[in-house]
Tab-separated table of C-alpha atoms and ligand atoms in Angstrom:
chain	number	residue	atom	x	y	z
A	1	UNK	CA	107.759	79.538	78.204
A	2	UNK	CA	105.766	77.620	80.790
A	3	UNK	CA	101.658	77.336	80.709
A	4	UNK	CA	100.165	79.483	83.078
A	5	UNK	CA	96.715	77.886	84.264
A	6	UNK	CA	94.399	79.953	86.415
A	7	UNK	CA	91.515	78.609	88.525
A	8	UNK	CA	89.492	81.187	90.383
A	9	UNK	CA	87.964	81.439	92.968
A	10	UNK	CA	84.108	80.621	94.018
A	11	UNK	CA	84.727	82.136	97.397
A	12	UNK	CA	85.777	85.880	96.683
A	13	UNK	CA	86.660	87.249	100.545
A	14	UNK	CA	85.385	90.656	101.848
A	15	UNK	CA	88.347	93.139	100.509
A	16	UNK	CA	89.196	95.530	104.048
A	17	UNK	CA	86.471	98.294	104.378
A	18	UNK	CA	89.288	100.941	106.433
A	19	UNK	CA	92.643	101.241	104.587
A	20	UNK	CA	94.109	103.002	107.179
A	21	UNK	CA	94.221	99.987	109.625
A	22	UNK	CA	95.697	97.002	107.144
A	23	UNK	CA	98.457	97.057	109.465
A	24	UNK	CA	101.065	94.793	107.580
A	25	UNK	CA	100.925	91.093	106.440
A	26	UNK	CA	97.741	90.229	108.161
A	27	UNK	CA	95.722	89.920	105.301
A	28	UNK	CA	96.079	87.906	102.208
A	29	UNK	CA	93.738	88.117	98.375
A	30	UNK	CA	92.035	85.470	97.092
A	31	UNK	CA	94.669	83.965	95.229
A	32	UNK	CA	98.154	82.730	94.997
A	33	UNK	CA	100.617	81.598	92.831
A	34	UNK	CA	102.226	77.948	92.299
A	35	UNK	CA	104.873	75.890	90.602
A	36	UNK	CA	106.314	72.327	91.426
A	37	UNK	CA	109.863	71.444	90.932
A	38	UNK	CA	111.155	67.533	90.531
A	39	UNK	CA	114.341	67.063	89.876
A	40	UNK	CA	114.020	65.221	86.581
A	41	UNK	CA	110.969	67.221	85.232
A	42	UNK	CA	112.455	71.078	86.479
A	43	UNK	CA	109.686	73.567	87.364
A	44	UNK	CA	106.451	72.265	86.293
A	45	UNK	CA	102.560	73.082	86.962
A	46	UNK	CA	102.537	76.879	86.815
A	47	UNK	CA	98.932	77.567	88.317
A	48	UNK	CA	97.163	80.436	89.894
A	49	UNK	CA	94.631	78.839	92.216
A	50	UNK	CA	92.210	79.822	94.966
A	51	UNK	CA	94.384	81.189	98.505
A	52	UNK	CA	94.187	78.504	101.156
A	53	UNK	CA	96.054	76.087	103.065
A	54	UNK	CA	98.635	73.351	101.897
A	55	UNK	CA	99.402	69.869	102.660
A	56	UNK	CA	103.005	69.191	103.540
A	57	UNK	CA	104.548	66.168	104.802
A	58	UNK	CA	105.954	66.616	108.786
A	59	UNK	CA	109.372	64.986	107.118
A	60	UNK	CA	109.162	68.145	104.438
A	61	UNK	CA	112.639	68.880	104.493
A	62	UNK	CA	112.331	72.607	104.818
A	63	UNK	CA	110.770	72.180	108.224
A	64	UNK	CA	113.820	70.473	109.568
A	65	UNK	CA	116.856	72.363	107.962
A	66	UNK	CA	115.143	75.874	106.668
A	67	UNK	CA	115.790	75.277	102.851
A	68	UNK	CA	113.678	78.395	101.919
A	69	UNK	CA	114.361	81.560	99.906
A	70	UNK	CA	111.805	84.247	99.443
A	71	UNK	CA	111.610	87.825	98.275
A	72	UNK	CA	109.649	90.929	98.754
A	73	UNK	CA	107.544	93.681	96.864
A	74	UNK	CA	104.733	95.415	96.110
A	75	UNK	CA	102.378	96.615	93.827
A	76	UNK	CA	101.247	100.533	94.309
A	77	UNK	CA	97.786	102.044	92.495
A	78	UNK	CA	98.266	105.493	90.948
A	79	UNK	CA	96.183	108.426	91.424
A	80	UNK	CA	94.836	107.521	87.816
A	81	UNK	CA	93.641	103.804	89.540
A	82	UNK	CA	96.193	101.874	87.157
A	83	UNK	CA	98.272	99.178	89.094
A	84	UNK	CA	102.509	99.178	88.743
A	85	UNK	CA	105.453	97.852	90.372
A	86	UNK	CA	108.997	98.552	91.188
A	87	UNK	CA	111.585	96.927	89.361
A	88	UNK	CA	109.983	93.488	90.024
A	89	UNK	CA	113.132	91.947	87.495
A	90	UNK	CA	115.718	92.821	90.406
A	91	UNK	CA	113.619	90.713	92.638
A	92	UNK	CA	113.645	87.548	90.951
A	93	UNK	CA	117.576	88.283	89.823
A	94	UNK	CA	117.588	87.911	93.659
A	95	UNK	CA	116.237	85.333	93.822
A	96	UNK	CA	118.253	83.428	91.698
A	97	UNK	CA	121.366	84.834	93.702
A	98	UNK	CA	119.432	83.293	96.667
A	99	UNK	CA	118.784	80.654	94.878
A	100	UNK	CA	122.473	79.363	94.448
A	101	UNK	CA	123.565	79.890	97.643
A	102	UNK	CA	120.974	77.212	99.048
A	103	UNK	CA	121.455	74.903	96.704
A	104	UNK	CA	117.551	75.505	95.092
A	105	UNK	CA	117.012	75.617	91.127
A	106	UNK	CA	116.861	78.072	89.223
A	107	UNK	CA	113.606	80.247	87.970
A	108	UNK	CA	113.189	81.438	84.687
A	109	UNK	CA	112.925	85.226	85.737
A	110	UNK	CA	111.368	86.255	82.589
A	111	UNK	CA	108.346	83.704	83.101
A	112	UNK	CA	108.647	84.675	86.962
A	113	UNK	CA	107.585	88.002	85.778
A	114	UNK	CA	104.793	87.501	83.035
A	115	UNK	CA	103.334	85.179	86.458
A	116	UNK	CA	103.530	87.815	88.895
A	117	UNK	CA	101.805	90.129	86.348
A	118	UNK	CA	99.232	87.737	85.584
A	119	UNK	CA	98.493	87.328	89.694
A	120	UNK	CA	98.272	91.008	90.211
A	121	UNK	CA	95.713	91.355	87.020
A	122	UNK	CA	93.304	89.102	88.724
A	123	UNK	CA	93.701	90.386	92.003
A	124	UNK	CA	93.733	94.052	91.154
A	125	UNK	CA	90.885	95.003	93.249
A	126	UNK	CA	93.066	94.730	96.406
A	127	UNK	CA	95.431	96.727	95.505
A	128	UNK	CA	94.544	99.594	97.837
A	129	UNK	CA	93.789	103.143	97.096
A	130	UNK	CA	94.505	104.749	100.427
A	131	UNK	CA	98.402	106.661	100.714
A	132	UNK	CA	100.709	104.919	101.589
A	133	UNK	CA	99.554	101.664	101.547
A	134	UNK	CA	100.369	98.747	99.021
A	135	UNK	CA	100.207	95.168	97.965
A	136	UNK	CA	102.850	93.562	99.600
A	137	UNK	CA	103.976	90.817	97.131
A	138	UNK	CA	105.376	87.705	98.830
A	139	UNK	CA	107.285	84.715	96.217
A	140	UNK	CA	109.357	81.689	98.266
A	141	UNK	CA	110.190	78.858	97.346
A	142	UNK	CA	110.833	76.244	100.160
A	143	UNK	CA	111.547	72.320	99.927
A	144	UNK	CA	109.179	69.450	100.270
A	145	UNK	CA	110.817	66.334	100.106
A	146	UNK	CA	110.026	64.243	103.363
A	147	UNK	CA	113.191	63.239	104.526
A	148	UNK	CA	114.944	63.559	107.614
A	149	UNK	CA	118.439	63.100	106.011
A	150	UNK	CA	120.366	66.540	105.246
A	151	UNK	CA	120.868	67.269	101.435
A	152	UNK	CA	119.666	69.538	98.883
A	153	UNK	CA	115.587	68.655	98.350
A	154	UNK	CA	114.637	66.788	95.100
A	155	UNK	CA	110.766	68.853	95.454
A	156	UNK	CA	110.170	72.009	95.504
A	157	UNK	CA	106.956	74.103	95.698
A	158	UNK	CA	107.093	77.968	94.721
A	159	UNK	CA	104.092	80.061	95.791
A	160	UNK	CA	103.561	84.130	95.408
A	161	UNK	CA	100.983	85.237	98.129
A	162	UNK	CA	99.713	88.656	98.214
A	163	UNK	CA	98.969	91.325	100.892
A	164	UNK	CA	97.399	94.470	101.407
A	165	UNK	CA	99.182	96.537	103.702
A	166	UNK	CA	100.213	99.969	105.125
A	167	UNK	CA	103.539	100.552	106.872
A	168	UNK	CA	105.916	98.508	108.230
A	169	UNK	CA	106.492	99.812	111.174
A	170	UNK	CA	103.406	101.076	113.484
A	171	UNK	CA	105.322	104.475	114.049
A	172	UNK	CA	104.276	105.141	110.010
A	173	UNK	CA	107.468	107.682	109.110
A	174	UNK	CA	108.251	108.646	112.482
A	175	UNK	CA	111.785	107.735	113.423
A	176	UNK	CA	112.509	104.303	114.736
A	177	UNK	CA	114.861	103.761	117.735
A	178	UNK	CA	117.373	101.387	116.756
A	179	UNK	CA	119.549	99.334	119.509
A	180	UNK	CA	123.080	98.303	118.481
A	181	UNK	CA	123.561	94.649	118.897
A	182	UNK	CA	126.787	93.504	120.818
A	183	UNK	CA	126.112	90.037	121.852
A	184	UNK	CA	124.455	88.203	118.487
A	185	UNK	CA	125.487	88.449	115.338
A	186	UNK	CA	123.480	87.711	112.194
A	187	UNK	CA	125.905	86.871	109.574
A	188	UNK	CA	129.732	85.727	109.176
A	189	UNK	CA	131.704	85.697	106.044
A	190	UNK	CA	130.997	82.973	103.828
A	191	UNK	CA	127.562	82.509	104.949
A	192	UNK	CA	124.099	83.312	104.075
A	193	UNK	CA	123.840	87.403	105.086
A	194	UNK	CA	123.638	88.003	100.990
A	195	UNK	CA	120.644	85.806	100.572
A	196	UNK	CA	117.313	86.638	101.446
A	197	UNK	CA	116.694	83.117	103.208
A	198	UNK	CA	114.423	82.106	106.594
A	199	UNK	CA	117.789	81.745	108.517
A	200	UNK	CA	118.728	85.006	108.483
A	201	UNK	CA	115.821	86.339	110.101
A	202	UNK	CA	115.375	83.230	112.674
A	203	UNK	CA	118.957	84.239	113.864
A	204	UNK	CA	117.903	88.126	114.534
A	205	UNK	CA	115.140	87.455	116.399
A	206	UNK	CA	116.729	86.956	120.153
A	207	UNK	CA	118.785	90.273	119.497
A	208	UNK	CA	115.134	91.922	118.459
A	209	UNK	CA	113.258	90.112	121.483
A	210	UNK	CA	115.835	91.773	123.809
A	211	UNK	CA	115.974	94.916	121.889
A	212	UNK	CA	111.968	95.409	122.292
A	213	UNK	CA	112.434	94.765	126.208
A	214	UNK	CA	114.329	98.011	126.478
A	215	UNK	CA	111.618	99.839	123.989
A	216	UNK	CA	113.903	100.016	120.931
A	217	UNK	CA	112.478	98.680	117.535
A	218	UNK	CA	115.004	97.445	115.663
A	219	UNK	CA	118.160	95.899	115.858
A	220	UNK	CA	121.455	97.263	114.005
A	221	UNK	CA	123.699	94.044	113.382
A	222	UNK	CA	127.802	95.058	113.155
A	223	UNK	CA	129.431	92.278	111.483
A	224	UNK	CA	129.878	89.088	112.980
A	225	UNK	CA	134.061	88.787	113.492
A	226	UNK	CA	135.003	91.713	115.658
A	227	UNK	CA	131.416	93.225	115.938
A	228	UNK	CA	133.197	96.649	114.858
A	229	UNK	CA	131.561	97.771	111.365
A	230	UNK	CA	128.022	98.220	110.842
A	231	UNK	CA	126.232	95.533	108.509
A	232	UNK	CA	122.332	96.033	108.441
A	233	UNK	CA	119.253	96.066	110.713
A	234	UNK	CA	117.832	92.364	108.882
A	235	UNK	CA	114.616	94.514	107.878
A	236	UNK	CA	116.232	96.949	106.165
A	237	UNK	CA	119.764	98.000	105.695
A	238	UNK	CA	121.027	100.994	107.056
A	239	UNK	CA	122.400	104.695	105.632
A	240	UNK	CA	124.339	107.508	107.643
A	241	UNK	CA	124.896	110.968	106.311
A	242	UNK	CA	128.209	112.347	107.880
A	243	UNK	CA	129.348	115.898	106.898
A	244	UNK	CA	127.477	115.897	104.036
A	245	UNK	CA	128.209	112.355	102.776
A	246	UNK	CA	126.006	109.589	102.407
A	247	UNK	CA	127.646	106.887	103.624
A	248	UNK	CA	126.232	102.776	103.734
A	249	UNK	CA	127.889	99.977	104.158
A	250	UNK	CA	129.473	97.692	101.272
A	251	UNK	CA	128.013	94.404	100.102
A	252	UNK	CA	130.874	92.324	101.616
A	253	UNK	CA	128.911	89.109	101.482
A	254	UNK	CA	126.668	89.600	104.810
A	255	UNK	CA	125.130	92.372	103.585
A	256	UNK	CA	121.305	92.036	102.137
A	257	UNK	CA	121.661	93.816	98.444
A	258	UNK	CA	118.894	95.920	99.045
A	259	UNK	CA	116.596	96.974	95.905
A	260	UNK	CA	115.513	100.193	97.918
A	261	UNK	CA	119.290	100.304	98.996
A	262	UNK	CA	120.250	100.688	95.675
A	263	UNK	CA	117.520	103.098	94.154
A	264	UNK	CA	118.347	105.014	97.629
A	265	UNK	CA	122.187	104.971	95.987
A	266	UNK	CA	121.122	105.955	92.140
A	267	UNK	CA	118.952	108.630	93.611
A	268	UNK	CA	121.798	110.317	95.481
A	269	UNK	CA	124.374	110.127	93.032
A	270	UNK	CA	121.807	111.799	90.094
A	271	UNK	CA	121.148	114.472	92.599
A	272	UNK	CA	124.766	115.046	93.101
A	273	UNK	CA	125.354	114.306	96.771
A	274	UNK	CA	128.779	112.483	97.571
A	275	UNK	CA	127.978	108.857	97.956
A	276	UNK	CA	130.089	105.943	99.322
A	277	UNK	CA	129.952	102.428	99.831
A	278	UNK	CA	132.698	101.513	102.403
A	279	UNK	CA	133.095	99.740	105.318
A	280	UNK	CA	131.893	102.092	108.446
A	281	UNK	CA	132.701	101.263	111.760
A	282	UNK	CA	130.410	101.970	114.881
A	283	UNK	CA	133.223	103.936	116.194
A	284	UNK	CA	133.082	105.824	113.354
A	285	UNK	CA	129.334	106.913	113.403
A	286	UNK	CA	129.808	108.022	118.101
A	287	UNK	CA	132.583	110.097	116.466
A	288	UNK	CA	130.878	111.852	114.095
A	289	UNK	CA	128.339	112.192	116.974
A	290	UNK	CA	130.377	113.440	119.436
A	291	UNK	CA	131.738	116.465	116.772
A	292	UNK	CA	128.251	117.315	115.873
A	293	UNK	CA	128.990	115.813	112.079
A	294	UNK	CA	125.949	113.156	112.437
A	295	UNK	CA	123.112	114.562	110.142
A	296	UNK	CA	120.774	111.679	109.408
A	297	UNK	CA	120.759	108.233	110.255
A	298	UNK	CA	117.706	106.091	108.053
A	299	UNK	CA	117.190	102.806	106.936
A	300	UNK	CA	115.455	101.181	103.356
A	301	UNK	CA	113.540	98.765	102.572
A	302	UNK	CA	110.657	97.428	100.195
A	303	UNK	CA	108.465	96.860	103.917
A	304	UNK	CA	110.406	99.486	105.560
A	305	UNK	CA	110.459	102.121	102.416
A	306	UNK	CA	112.773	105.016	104.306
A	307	UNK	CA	112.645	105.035	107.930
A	308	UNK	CA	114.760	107.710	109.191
A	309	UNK	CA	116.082	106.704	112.868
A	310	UNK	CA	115.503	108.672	115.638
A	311	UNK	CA	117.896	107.128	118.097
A	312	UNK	CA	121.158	105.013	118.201
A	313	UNK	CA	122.006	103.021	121.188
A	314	UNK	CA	125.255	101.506	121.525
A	315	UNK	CA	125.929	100.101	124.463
A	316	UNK	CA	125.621	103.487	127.103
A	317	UNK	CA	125.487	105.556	124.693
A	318	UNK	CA	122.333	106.917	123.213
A	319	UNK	CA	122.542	109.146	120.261
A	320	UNK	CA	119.876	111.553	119.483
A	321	UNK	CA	120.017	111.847	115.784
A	322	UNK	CA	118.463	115.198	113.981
A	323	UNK	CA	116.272	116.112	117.102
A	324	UNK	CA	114.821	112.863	116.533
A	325	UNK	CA	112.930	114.158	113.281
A	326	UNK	CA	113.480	113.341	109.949
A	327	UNK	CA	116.595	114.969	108.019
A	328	UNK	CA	116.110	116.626	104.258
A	329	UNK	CA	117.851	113.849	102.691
A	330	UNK	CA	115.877	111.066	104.384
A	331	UNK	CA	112.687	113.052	103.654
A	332	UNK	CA	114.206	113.803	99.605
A	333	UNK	CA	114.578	110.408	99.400
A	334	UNK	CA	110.975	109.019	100.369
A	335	UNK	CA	109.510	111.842	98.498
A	336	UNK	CA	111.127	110.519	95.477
A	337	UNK	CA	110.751	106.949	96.166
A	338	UNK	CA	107.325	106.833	96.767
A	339	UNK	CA	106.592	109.793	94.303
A	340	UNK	CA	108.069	107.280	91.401
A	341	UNK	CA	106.170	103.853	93.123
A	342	UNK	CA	102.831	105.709	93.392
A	343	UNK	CA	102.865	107.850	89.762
A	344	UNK	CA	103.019	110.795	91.633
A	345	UNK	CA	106.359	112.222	89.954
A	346	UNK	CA	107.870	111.261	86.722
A	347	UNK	CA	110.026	108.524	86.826
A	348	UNK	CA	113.429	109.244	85.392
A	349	UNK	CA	114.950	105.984	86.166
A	350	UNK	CA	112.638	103.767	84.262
A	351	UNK	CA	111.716	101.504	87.302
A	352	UNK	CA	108.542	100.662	87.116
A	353	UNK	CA	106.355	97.942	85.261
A	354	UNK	CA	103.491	98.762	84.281
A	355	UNK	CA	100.283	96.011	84.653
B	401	COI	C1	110.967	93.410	102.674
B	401	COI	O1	111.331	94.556	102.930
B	401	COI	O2	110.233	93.175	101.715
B	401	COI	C2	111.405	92.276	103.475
B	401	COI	O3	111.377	91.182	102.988
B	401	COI	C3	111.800	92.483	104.880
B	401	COI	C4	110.867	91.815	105.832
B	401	COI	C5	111.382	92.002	107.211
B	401	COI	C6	109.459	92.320	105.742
């Protein structure tokens, strides 16, 4: 396994006094994680230094083409002050899925994860101790070759930065109102909607600037051929209980594979609700509207946790989903999420790591 050197810092910051207003990503610890990559030498000079600001070459090639993966999690204290995270291995397994698809080498996931532990260890204090809010745990890895050519980078630097946060979205778990996109798409078959890469969010945010004009939150993207079935909203992906079954789309290659979306999916099947993954089309979801059969609508997300959506607007239509409150299932499902990330309930699925 790599060396791991650490170099603290001589500078510790003031940690945030009032929990309740972190808002999300504004704040980052005192330290970070970093690792080179040369071709020639692989991933070298694993270090945990002092937070602060990089030098970068204005040729560094992720500037000018966007090679850049990253992931996202977090680190929750218990009620007993210990520190833990949720299934941190399916992030960097992510990663490496990521990874391939823009041509960027390969961690060692194992060593990614004795890092990530060793980061949170030192920076434990900031792991906050108000509900609901977390350490929001940030790895990328981005290329740094300067070179104005287009090619897969010879450099690469991989950094974890840390953040203490609340929720996502300012309306805490208060349904979102979620716009149905008809004019941009975010993803096409045989593209990058699978990997968690810069692109995919640079595309979404015209449909989201437009979307927050007409005072909706979020966009929900339908998939990017005939703009018929629904995909994902790009910060989460998206769930709809019909009749009684909970229904999400199928990873079809534009579809973010959620780690929420699939502890959302274990969760319902061990409680014995009738789950599918299957293609759903937006027609699908005004019909089940229109007959009364809509029950919940909600989204997940490590940022985004469950959000249960309020309304659905598609096109002229606006759908009022639940009496725009949260539905049992939605509310079943953040109770248990939350319960297992904060060591509030037993957890029965063996998710989470321990520091
Ligand atoms: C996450 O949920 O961790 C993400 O990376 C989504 C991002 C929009 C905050």
């Amino acid at each position: 396994m790599l060396d791991l050197k650490i170099e603290r810092t001589t500078a510790p910051k003031e940690k945030p006094t009032d929990e309740t207003k972190l808002g999300f990503g504004h704040i980052f610890t005192d330290h970070m994680f970093v690792m080179n990559y040369d071709t020639g030498m692989g991933w070298h000079d694993a270090r945990i230094v002092p937070f602060g600001n990089i030098t970068l070459s204005p040729a560094a090639m992720c500037l000018h083409y966007g090679q850049e993966i990253f992931e996202g999690l977090k680190a929750y204290r218990t009620a007993e002050g210990s520190v833990q995270l949720f299934r941190p291995q399916e992030n960097f397994k992510r990663m490496n899925v990521s990874a391939e698809r823009m041509v960027i080498p390969q961690i060692d996931e194992e060593f990614m994860l004795h890092a990530l532990k060793e980061l949170i260890k030192l920076e434990q204090d900031w792991v906050p101790h108000t509900d609901g809010a977390s350490l929001y745990i940030r790895p990328f890895i981005f290329a740094t070759d300067p070179y104005v050519g287009v090619r897969p980078a010879d450099h690469y630097l991989f950094m974890i930065i840390l953040s203490p946060s609340g929720a996502y979205y300012s309306t805490g778990l208060n349904p979102v109102k979620i716009y149905v996109e008809q004019k941009y798409v975010r993803a096409v078959r045989g593209g990058t909607g699978f990997a968690k890469t810069a692109a995919n969010y640079a595309i979404s945010l015209k449909g989201q600037d437009e979307a927050h004009a007409q005072d909706y939150e979020q966009v929900l993207w339908l998939d990017g051929v005939e703009q018929k079935y629904i995909e994902e909203v790009g910060s989460m992906n998206i769930f709809f209980v019909i009749d009684g079954e909970v229904i999400t789309p199928k990873l079809t290659g534009s579809v973010l594979p959620g780690i929420t979306r699939k502890s959302a999916l274990e969760i319902c099947k061990k409680r014995g609700y009738k789950v599918s993954e299957r293609r759903i089309t937006i027609q699908e979801v005004a019909d089940a509207y229109d007959a009364g059969k809509l029950d919940e609508v909600f989204g997940t997300g490590t940022a985004a946790v469950i959000s249960p959506v309020g309304h659905l607007k598609w096109g002229e239509k606006i759908m009022t989903i639940n009496d725009n409150k949260i539905g049992p299932i939605s509310q079943m499902l953040y109770d248990t999420m939350t319960g297992i990330q904060w060591g509030k309930i037993e957890d029965e699925f063996g998710w989470v790591v321990k520091i």
